[in-house]
Amino acid sequence: MQRAVAAGTKKFAIGVGIAAAAGAGGLVYALEKSVYASDHVVHPYHLPWSHSGKFSSFDIASVRRGYEVYKQVCAACHSMKFIHYRHFVDTIMTEEEAKAEAAEATINALDDRGQTIQRPGILTDALPNPYANKKAAAAANNGAAPPDLSLMSLARHGGDDYIFALLTGYFDAPAGVKVDEGKAYNPYFPGGVISMPQQLFDEGIEYKDGTPATQSQQAKDVSAFMHWCAEPFHDTRKKWALKIAAFIPFVAVVLIYGKRHIWTFTKSQKFAWKPVKGREPPKQH
Amino acid sequence: MILVKPDIKPTMSGIGSLAYRFVTRRFSTLLIASTAGAFTLNYTLNKATDLYWDTVNKGKQWKEVKLTIQ
């Protein structure tokens, strides 16, 4: 009787567990697949990034090209205050390359007497900000300050897909959409009118490694570079995910064995009560 | 009331019992086995996962790109 009740409870608990897991899975799936049709913006399409797999590293050659795009195009307006030249050493550049990149940059600094000076950069400098402050940045760009790009990859819905779609998504404004002087129409930007004009053009720059610099190639590379900047630990993180995933089966064996070892006594013991003459339990009426 | 324990004869067969008789029964052997096991598992797991990582990410990593820069 008791055993049957216990078995029933167990079955019920398993049923509830399965139902809960299925519900949670279904919810996550539904949220992943929702189309957000009510948003007044065109959603970026999904692209097969070579770093989007569970165990995929960045394509460092692409990240390096992306830095060239950033330096020659984006750095005219945008800053990257969290990225310092030292971050490039032995991750995407040799030390000599990173030092040369830093030396090419003009850094606003203070001299020993507190006077503002300009000097060539060193490894410990952050990538320079083209504007003295946010007001100056906004004034130079029709009132909208170009945002810092250090963490931009993680700061927008769609991530890399969004940045790629944005950079390659400039069109003539449809009838009825008013685009002010110095602004541009881009359906991927919420609202459709952006203060950043189109930046990338076929052969707009020339890559050091000889890759043809089409617009889409530049957009792909600069997106990869921006993602690298936002997540410099990306490759290490995924490598550790792989190692931990590979280790889990071994831990599971040890834990399951340990549990069974500890429970063998409890599970295999049996109790029997024998009345002893003269010490019988009281009679029930 | 007296508690009666039916005597249960554990069946001694299979690797489980072998492991018990020669390894897990004594703490000294268990310690040696787990230390040796930790080292070998660490080594082989790292080797295997690094190999897999380098295979699926062939040509994309800094250590490979570095060689193409003169």
JSON list of N, CA and C in Angstrom, two decimals, chain A residues 50 55-61 64 90-94 97 235 238-239 242-243 246-247 250 265 268 270-273 276, chain B residues 1-6 8 16 19-20 24 41 45-47 49-50 52-54 56-57 59-63 65-66 69:
[
{"chain": "A", "resi": 50, "resn": "SER", "atom": "N", "xyz": [31.21, 33.53, -38.78]},
{"chain": "A", "resi": 50, "resn": "SER", "atom": "CA", "xyz": [32.07, 32.38, -38.53]},
{"chain": "A", "resi": 50, "resn": "SER", "atom": "C", "xyz": [32.36, 32.22, -37.05]},
{"chain": "A", "resi": 55, "resn": "PHE", "atom": "N", "xyz": [31.22, 26.66, -30.31]},
{"chain": "A", "resi": 55, "resn": "PHE", "atom": "CA", "xyz": [32.65, 26.50, -30.04]},
{"chain": "A", "resi": 55, "resn": "PHE", "atom": "C", "xyz": [33.49, 27.16, -31.13]},
{"chain": "A", "resi": 56, "resn": "SER", "atom": "N", "xyz": [32.97, 28.27, -31.70]},
{"chain": "A", "resi": 56, "resn": "SER", "atom": "CA", "xyz": [33.69, 28.94, -32.79]},
{"chain": "A", "resi": 56, "resn": "SER", "atom": "C", "xyz": [34.45, 30.16, -32.29]},
{"chain": "A", "resi": 57, "resn": "SER", "atom": "N", "xyz": [35.70, 30.27, -32.69]},
{"chain": "A", "resi": 57, "resn": "SER", "atom": "CA", "xyz": [36.50, 31.44, -32.30]},
{"chain": "A", "resi": 57, "resn": "SER", "atom": "C", "xyz": [36.27, 32.55, -33.33]},
{"chain": "A", "resi": 58, "resn": "PHE", "atom": "N", "xyz": [36.79, 33.74, -33.00]},
{"chain": "A", "resi": 58, "resn": "PHE", "atom": "CA", "xyz": [36.76, 34.82, -33.98]},
{"chain": "A", "resi": 58, "resn": "PHE", "atom": "C", "xyz": [37.69, 34.48, -35.13]},
{"chain": "A", "resi": 59, "resn": "ASP", "atom": "N", "xyz": [37.37, 35.06, -36.29]},
{"chain": "A", "resi": 59, "resn": "ASP", "atom": "CA", "xyz": [38.27, 34.98, -37.44]},
{"chain": "A", "resi": 59, "resn": "ASP", "atom": "C", "xyz": [39.20, 36.19, -37.32]},
{"chain": "A", "resi": 60, "resn": "ILE", "atom": "N", "xyz": [40.40, 35.97, -36.80]},
{"chain": "A", "resi": 60, "resn": "ILE", "atom": "CA", "xyz": [41.28, 37.09, -36.44]},
{"chain": "A", "resi": 60, "resn": "ILE", "atom": "C", "xyz": [41.70, 37.89, -37.68]},
{"chain": "A", "resi": 61, "resn": "ALA", "atom": "N", "xyz": [41.85, 37.23, -38.82]},
{"chain": "A", "resi": 61, "resn": "ALA", "atom": "CA", "xyz": [42.20, 37.97, -40.04]},
{"chain": "A", "resi": 61, "resn": "ALA", "atom": "C", "xyz": [41.11, 39.00, -40.34]},
{"chain": "A", "resi": 64, "resn": "ARG", "atom": "N", "xyz": [41.30, 41.88, -37.84]},
{"chain": "A", "resi": 64, "resn": "ARG", "atom": "CA", "xyz": [42.38, 42.81, -38.20]},
{"chain": "A", "resi": 64, "resn": "ARG", "atom": "C", "xyz": [41.95, 43.76, -39.32]},
{"chain": "A", "resi": 90, "resn": "ASP", "atom": "N", "xyz": [49.47, 40.63, -29.20]},
{"chain": "A", "resi": 90, "resn": "ASP", "atom": "CA", "xyz": [49.37, 39.16, -29.14]},
{"chain": "A", "resi": 90, "resn": "ASP", "atom": "C", "xyz": [47.93, 38.64, -29.10]},
{"chain": "A", "resi": 91, "resn": "THR", "atom": "N", "xyz": [46.98, 39.49, -29.49]},
{"chain": "A", "resi": 91, "resn": "THR", "atom": "CA", "xyz": [45.62, 39.00, -29.65]},
{"chain": "A", "resi": 91, "resn": "THR", "atom": "C", "xyz": [45.21, 39.15, -31.12]},
{"chain": "A", "resi": 92, "resn": "ILE", "atom": "N", "xyz": [45.46, 40.35, -31.67]},
{"chain": "A", "resi": 92, "resn": "ILE", "atom": "CA", "xyz": [45.21, 40.53, -33.10]},
{"chain": "A", "resi": 92, "resn": "ILE", "atom": "C", "xyz": [46.41, 41.18, -33.82]},
{"chain": "A", "resi": 93, "resn": "MET", "atom": "N", "xyz": [47.42, 41.60, -33.02]},
{"chain": "A", "resi": 93, "resn": "MET", "atom": "CA", "xyz": [48.60, 42.24, -33.64]},
{"chain": "A", "resi": 93, "resn": "MET", "atom": "C", "xyz": [49.86, 41.80, -32.91]},
{"chain": "A", "resi": 94, "resn": "THR", "atom": "N", "xyz": [51.00, 41.97, -33.59]},
{"chain": "A", "resi": 94, "resn": "THR", "atom": "CA", "xyz": [52.26, 41.79, -32.88]},
{"chain": "A", "resi": 94, "resn": "THR", "atom": "C", "xyz": [52.51, 43.05, -32.07]},
{"chain": "A", "resi": 97, "resn": "GLU", "atom": "N", "xyz": [53.47, 45.97, -34.30]},
{"chain": "A", "resi": 97, "resn": "GLU", "atom": "CA", "xyz": [52.33, 46.54, -35.02]},
{"chain": "A", "resi": 97, "resn": "GLU", "atom": "C", "xyz": [51.50, 47.44, -34.11]},
{"chain": "A", "resi": 235, "resn": "ASP", "atom": "N", "xyz": [36.83, 34.17, -27.16]},
{"chain": "A", "resi": 235, "resn": "ASP", "atom": "CA", "xyz": [37.41, 32.89, -27.54]},
{"chain": "A", "resi": 235, "resn": "ASP", "atom": "C", "xyz": [37.73, 32.04, -26.31]},
{"chain": "A", "resi": 238, "resn": "LYS", "atom": "N", "xyz": [34.53, 30.53, -24.93]},
{"chain": "A", "resi": 238, "resn": "LYS", "atom": "CA", "xyz": [34.00, 29.39, -25.66]},
{"chain": "A", "resi": 238, "resn": "LYS", "atom": "C", "xyz": [34.88, 28.16, -25.52]},
{"chain": "A", "resi": 239, "resn": "LYS", "atom": "N", "xyz": [36.19, 28.40, -25.38]},
{"chain": "A", "resi": 239, "resn": "LYS", "atom": "CA", "xyz": [37.08, 27.26, -25.20]},
{"chain": "A", "resi": 239, "resn": "LYS", "atom": "C", "xyz": [36.79, 26.59, -23.85]},
{"chain": "A", "resi": 242, "resn": "LEU", "atom": "N", "xyz": [33.72, 24.51, -24.00]},
{"chain": "A", "resi": 242, "resn": "LEU", "atom": "CA", "xyz": [34.01, 23.21, -24.59]},
{"chain": "A", "resi": 242, "resn": "LEU", "atom": "C", "xyz": [34.62, 22.27, -23.56]},
{"chain": "A", "resi": 243, "resn": "LYS", "atom": "N", "xyz": [35.58, 22.80, -22.80]},
{"chain": "A", "resi": 243, "resn": "LYS", "atom": "CA", "xyz": [36.26, 21.95, -21.81]},
{"chain": "A", "resi": 243, "resn": "LYS", "atom": "C", "xyz": [35.29, 21.49, -20.73]},
{"chain": "A", "resi": 246, "resn": "ALA", "atom": "N", "xyz": [32.93, 18.90, -22.04]},
{"chain": "A", "resi": 246, "resn": "ALA", "atom": "CA", "xyz": [33.58, 17.60, -22.18]},
{"chain": "A", "resi": 246, "resn": "ALA", "atom": "C", "xyz": [33.79, 16.93, -20.82]},
{"chain": "A", "resi": 247, "resn": "PHE", "atom": "N", "xyz": [33.88, 17.73, -19.78]},
{"chain": "A", "resi": 247, "resn": "PHE", "atom": "CA", "xyz": [34.17, 17.20, -18.45]},
{"chain": "A", "resi": 247, "resn": "PHE", "atom": "C", "xyz": [32.91, 16.72, -17.74]},
{"chain": "A", "resi": 250, "resn": "PHE", "atom": "N", "xyz": [32.14, 12.93, -17.10]},
{"chain": "A", "resi": 250, "resn": "PHE", "atom": "CA", "xyz": [32.97, 12.29, -16.08]},
{"chain": "A", "resi": 250, "resn": "PHE", "atom": "C", "xyz": [32.48, 12.64, -14.68]},
{"chain": "A", "resi": 265, "resn": "PHE", "atom": "N", "xyz": [22.92, 1.21, 1.34]},
{"chain": "A", "resi": 265, "resn": "PHE", "atom": "CA", "xyz": [22.51, 0.71, 2.64]},
{"chain": "A", "resi": 265, "resn": "PHE", "atom": "C", "xyz": [21.03, 1.01, 2.88]},
{"chain": "A", "resi": 268, "resn": "SER", "atom": "N", "xyz": [18.69, -1.06, 0.53]},
{"chain": "A", "resi": 268, "resn": "SER", "atom": "CA", "xyz": [18.62, -2.51, 0.58]},
{"chain": "A", "resi": 268, "resn": "SER", "atom": "C", "xyz": [18.27, -3.02, 1.98]},
{"chain": "A", "resi": 270, "resn": "LYS", "atom": "N", "xyz": [15.99, -3.81, 5.33]},
{"chain": "A", "resi": 270, "resn": "LYS", "atom": "CA", "xyz": [14.61, -4.25, 5.53]},
{"chain": "A", "resi": 270, "resn": "LYS", "atom": "C", "xyz": [14.38, -4.34, 7.03]},
{"chain": "A", "resi": 271, "resn": "PHE", "atom": "N", "xyz": [13.23, -3.89, 7.47]},
{"chain": "A", "resi": 271, "resn": "PHE", "atom": "CA", "xyz": [12.92, -3.99, 8.90]},
{"chain": "A", "resi": 271, "resn": "PHE", "atom": "C", "xyz": [11.79, -4.99, 9.10]},
{"chain": "A", "resi": 272, "resn": "ALA", "atom": "N", "xyz": [11.89, -5.74, 10.19]},
{"chain": "A", "resi": 272, "resn": "ALA", "atom": "CA", "xyz": [10.78, -6.63, 10.54]},
{"chain": "A", "resi": 272, "resn": "ALA", "atom": "C", "xyz": [10.56, -6.49, 12.04]},
{"chain": "A", "resi": 273, "resn": "TRP", "atom": "N", "xyz": [9.33, -6.39, 12.44]},
{"chain": "A", "resi": 273, "resn": "TRP", "atom": "CA", "xyz": [9.03, -6.27, 13.87]},
{"chain": "A", "resi": 273, "resn": "TRP", "atom": "C", "xyz": [8.43, -7.59, 14.35]},
{"chain": "A", "resi": 276, "resn": "VAL", "atom": "N", "xyz": [7.56, -9.90, 21.05]},
{"chain": "A", "resi": 276, "resn": "VAL", "atom": "CA", "xyz": [8.24, -10.77, 22.02]},
{"chain": "A", "resi": 276, "resn": "VAL", "atom": "C", "xyz": [7.23, -11.12, 23.11]},
{"chain": "B", "resi": 1, "resn": "MET", "atom": "N", "xyz": [10.36, -4.67, 21.01]},
{"chain": "B", "resi": 1, "resn": "MET", "atom": "CA", "xyz": [10.52, -4.97, 19.58]},
{"chain": "B", "resi": 1, "resn": "MET", "atom": "C", "xyz": [11.99, -5.15, 19.26]},
{"chain": "B", "resi": 2, "resn": "ILE", "atom": "N", "xyz": [12.23, -6.06, 18.42]},
{"chain": "B", "resi": 2, "resn": "ILE", "atom": "CA", "xyz": [13.62, -6.31, 18.04]},
{"chain": "B", "resi": 2, "resn": "ILE", "atom": "C", "xyz": [13.79, -6.03, 16.55]},
{"chain": "B", "resi": 3, "resn": "LEU", "atom": "N", "xyz": [14.87, -5.42, 16.28]},
{"chain": "B", "resi": 3, "resn": "LEU", "atom": "CA", "xyz": [15.16, -5.11, 14.88]},
{"chain": "B", "resi": 3, "resn": "LEU", "atom": "C", "xyz": [15.89, -6.30, 14.28]},
{"chain": "B", "resi": 4, "resn": "VAL", "atom": "N", "xyz": [15.30, -6.87, 13.25]},
{"chain": "B", "resi": 4, "resn": "VAL", "atom": "CA", "xyz": [15.98, -8.00, 12.61]},
{"chain": "B", "resi": 4, "resn": "VAL", "atom": "C", "xyz": [16.47, -7.56, 11.24]},
{"chain": "B", "resi": 5, "resn": "LYS", "atom": "N", "xyz": [17.76, -7.78, 11.03]},
{"chain": "B", "resi": 5, "resn": "LYS", "atom": "CA", "xyz": [18.29, -7.42, 9.71]},
{"chain": "B", "resi": 5, "resn": "LYS", "atom": "C", "xyz": [18.51, -8.69, 8.91]},
{"chain": "B", "resi": 6, "resn": "PRO", "atom": "N", "xyz": [17.80, -8.84, 7.81]},
{"chain": "B", "resi": 6, "resn": "PRO", "atom": "CA", "xyz": [18.05, -10.03, 7.01]},
{"chain": "B", "resi": 6, "resn": "PRO", "atom": "C", "xyz": [19.45, -9.93, 6.42]},
{"chain": "B", "resi": 8, "resn": "ILE", "atom": "N", "xyz": [22.13, -9.91, 3.84]},
{"chain": "B", "resi": 8, "resn": "ILE", "atom": "CA", "xyz": [22.16, -9.81, 2.39]},
{"chain": "B", "resi": 8, "resn": "ILE", "atom": "C", "xyz": [23.58, -10.09, 1.95]},
{"chain": "B", "resi": 16, "resn": "GLY", "atom": "N", "xyz": [32.78, -3.05, -10.80]},
{"chain": "B", "resi": 16, "resn": "GLY", "atom": "CA", "xyz": [32.43, -2.33, -9.58]},
{"chain": "B", "resi": 16, "resn": "GLY", "atom": "C", "xyz": [33.03, -3.00, -8.36]},
{"chain": "B", "resi": 19, "resn": "ALA", "atom": "N", "xyz": [36.83, -2.81, -8.41]},
{"chain": "B", "resi": 19, "resn": "ALA", "atom": "CA", "xyz": [37.28, -1.48, -7.98]},
{"chain": "B", "resi": 19, "resn": "ALA", "atom": "C", "xyz": [37.15, -1.37, -6.46]},
{"chain": "B", "resi": 20, "resn": "TYR", "atom": "N", "xyz": [36.08, -1.94, -5.95]},
{"chain": "B", "resi": 20, "resn": "TYR", "atom": "CA", "xyz": [35.90, -1.87, -4.50]},
{"chain": "B", "resi": 20, "resn": "TYR", "atom": "C", "xyz": [36.99, -2.64, -3.79]},
{"chain": "B", "resi": 24, "resn": "THR", "atom": "N", "xyz": [38.72, 1.29, -3.92]},
{"chain": "B", "resi": 24, "resn": "THR", "atom": "CA", "xyz": [37.94, 2.18, -3.07]},
{"chain": "B", "resi": 24, "resn": "THR", "atom": "C", "xyz": [37.80, 1.71, -1.63]},
{"chain": "B", "resi": 41, "resn": "LEU", "atom": "N", "xyz": [43.27, 12.46, -16.41]},
{"chain": "B", "resi": 41, "resn": "LEU", "atom": "CA", "xyz": [42.04, 13.02, -17.00]},
{"chain": "B", "resi": 41, "resn": "LEU", "atom": "C", "xyz": [42.28, 14.46, -17.44]},
{"chain": "B", "resi": 45, "resn": "LEU", "atom": "N", "xyz": [41.97, 15.24, -21.33]},
{"chain": "B", "resi": 45, "resn": "LEU", "atom": "CA", "xyz": [40.84, 16.10, -21.66]},
{"chain": "B", "resi": 45, "resn": "LEU", "atom": "C", "xyz": [41.32, 17.40, -22.31]},
{"chain": "B", "resi": 46, "resn": "ASN", "atom": "N", "xyz": [42.39, 17.98, -21.74]},
{"chain": "B", "resi": 46, "resn": "ASN", "atom": "CA", "xyz": [42.93, 19.22, -22.34]},
{"chain": "B", "resi": 46, "resn": "ASN", "atom": "C", "xyz": [43.45, 18.97, -23.74]},
{"chain": "B", "resi": 47, "resn": "LYS", "atom": "N", "xyz": [44.18, 17.87, -23.91]},
{"chain": "B", "resi": 47, "resn": "LYS", "atom": "CA", "xyz": [44.70, 17.53, -25.23]},
{"chain": "B", "resi": 47, "resn": "LYS", "atom": "C", "xyz": [43.56, 17.38, -26.23]},
{"chain": "B", "resi": 49, "resn": "THR", "atom": "N", "xyz": [40.33, 18.39, -26.09]},
{"chain": "B", "resi": 49, "resn": "THR", "atom": "CA", "xyz": [39.52, 19.58, -26.38]},
{"chain": "B", "resi": 49, "resn": "THR", "atom": "C", "xyz": [40.33, 20.61, -27.19]},
{"chain": "B", "resi": 50, "resn": "ASP", "atom": "N", "xyz": [41.63, 20.75, -26.88]},
{"chain": "B", "resi": 50, "resn": "ASP", "atom": "CA", "xyz": [42.46, 21.68, -27.66]},
{"chain": "B", "resi": 50, "resn": "ASP", "atom": "C", "xyz": [42.53, 21.23, -29.11]},
{"chain": "B", "resi": 52, "resn": "TYR", "atom": "N", "xyz": [40.30, 19.46, -30.74]},
{"chain": "B", "resi": 52, "resn": "TYR", "atom": "CA", "xyz": [39.00, 19.73, -31.37]},
{"chain": "B", "resi": 52, "resn": "TYR", "atom": "C", "xyz": [38.86, 21.22, -31.70]},
{"chain": "B", "resi": 53, "resn": "TRP", "atom": "N", "xyz": [39.23, 22.04, -30.74]},
{"chain": "B", "resi": 53, "resn": "TRP", "atom": "CA", "xyz": [39.14, 23.51, -30.91]},
{"chain": "B", "resi": 53, "resn": "TRP", "atom": "C", "xyz": [39.98, 23.96, -32.10]},
{"chain": "B", "resi": 54, "resn": "ASP", "atom": "N", "xyz": [41.22, 23.47, -32.16]},
{"chain": "B", "resi": 54, "resn": "ASP", "atom": "CA", "xyz": [42.11, 23.89, -33.24]},
{"chain": "B", "resi": 54, "resn": "ASP", "atom": "C", "xyz": [41.64, 23.35, -34.58]},
{"chain": "B", "resi": 56, "resn": "VAL", "atom": "N", "xyz": [38.22, 22.77, -35.47]},
{"chain": "B", "resi": 56, "resn": "VAL", "atom": "CA", "xyz": [37.05, 23.50, -35.96]},
{"chain": "B", "resi": 56, "resn": "VAL", "atom": "C", "xyz": [37.38, 24.97, -36.23]},
{"chain": "B", "resi": 57, "resn": "ASN", "atom": "N", "xyz": [38.43, 25.51, -35.58]},
{"chain": "B", "resi": 57, "resn": "ASN", "atom": "CA", "xyz": [38.76, 26.92, -35.78]},
{"chain": "B", "resi": 57, "resn": "ASN", "atom": "C", "xyz": [40.04, 27.10, -36.60]},
{"chain": "B", "resi": 59, "resn": "GLY", "atom": "N", "xyz": [42.76, 28.07, -39.01]},
{"chain": "B", "resi": 59, "resn": "GLY", "atom": "CA", "xyz": [43.00, 29.23, -39.87]},
{"chain": "B", "resi": 59, "resn": "GLY", "atom": "C", "xyz": [42.45, 30.53, -39.34]},
{"chain": "B", "resi": 60, "resn": "LYS", "atom": "N", "xyz": [41.67, 30.47, -38.26]},
{"chain": "B", "resi": 60, "resn": "LYS", "atom": "CA", "xyz": [41.04, 31.69, -37.75]},
{"chain": "B", "resi": 60, "resn": "LYS", "atom": "C", "xyz": [41.77, 32.30, -36.57]},
{"chain": "B", "resi": 61, "resn": "GLN", "atom": "N", "xyz": [42.64, 31.54, -35.94]},
{"chain": "B", "resi": 61, "resn": "GLN", "atom": "CA", "xyz": [43.21, 32.01, -34.68]},
{"chain": "B", "resi": 61, "resn": "GLN", "atom": "C", "xyz": [44.46, 32.86, -34.88]},
{"chain": "B", "resi": 62, "resn": "TRP", "atom": "N", "xyz": [44.74, 33.68, -33.85]},
{"chain": "B", "resi": 62, "resn": "TRP", "atom": "CA", "xyz": [45.89, 34.59, -33.89]},
{"chain": "B", "resi": 62, "resn": "TRP", "atom": "C", "xyz": [47.18, 33.84, -34.13]},
{"chain": "B", "resi": 63, "resn": "LYS", "atom": "N", "xyz": [47.35, 32.69, -33.47]},
{"chain": "B", "resi": 63, "resn": "LYS", "atom": "CA", "xyz": [48.63, 31.97, -33.61]},
{"chain": "B", "resi": 63, "resn": "LYS", "atom": "C", "xyz": [48.89, 31.55, -35.06]},
{"chain": "B", "resi": 65, "resn": "VAL", "atom": "N", "xyz": [47.30, 33.31, -37.79]},
{"chain": "B", "resi": 65, "resn": "VAL", "atom": "CA", "xyz": [47.35, 34.56, -38.56]},
{"chain": "B", "resi": 65, "resn": "VAL", "atom": "C", "xyz": [48.73, 35.21, -38.41]},
{"chain": "B", "resi": 66, "resn": "LYS", "atom": "N", "xyz": [49.32, 35.09, -37.20]},
{"chain": "B", "resi": 66, "resn": "LYS", "atom": "CA", "xyz": [50.62, 35.69, -36.91]},
{"chain": "B", "resi": 66, "resn": "LYS", "atom": "C", "xyz": [51.68, 35.24, -37.92]},
{"chain": "B", "resi": 69, "resn": "ILE", "atom": "N", "xyz": [52.01, 37.17, -41.18]},
{"chain": "B", "resi": 69, "resn": "ILE", "atom": "CA", "xyz": [52.48, 38.56, -41.15]},
{"chain": "B", "resi": 69, "resn": "ILE", "atom": "C", "xyz": [54.00, 38.54, -41.15]}
]
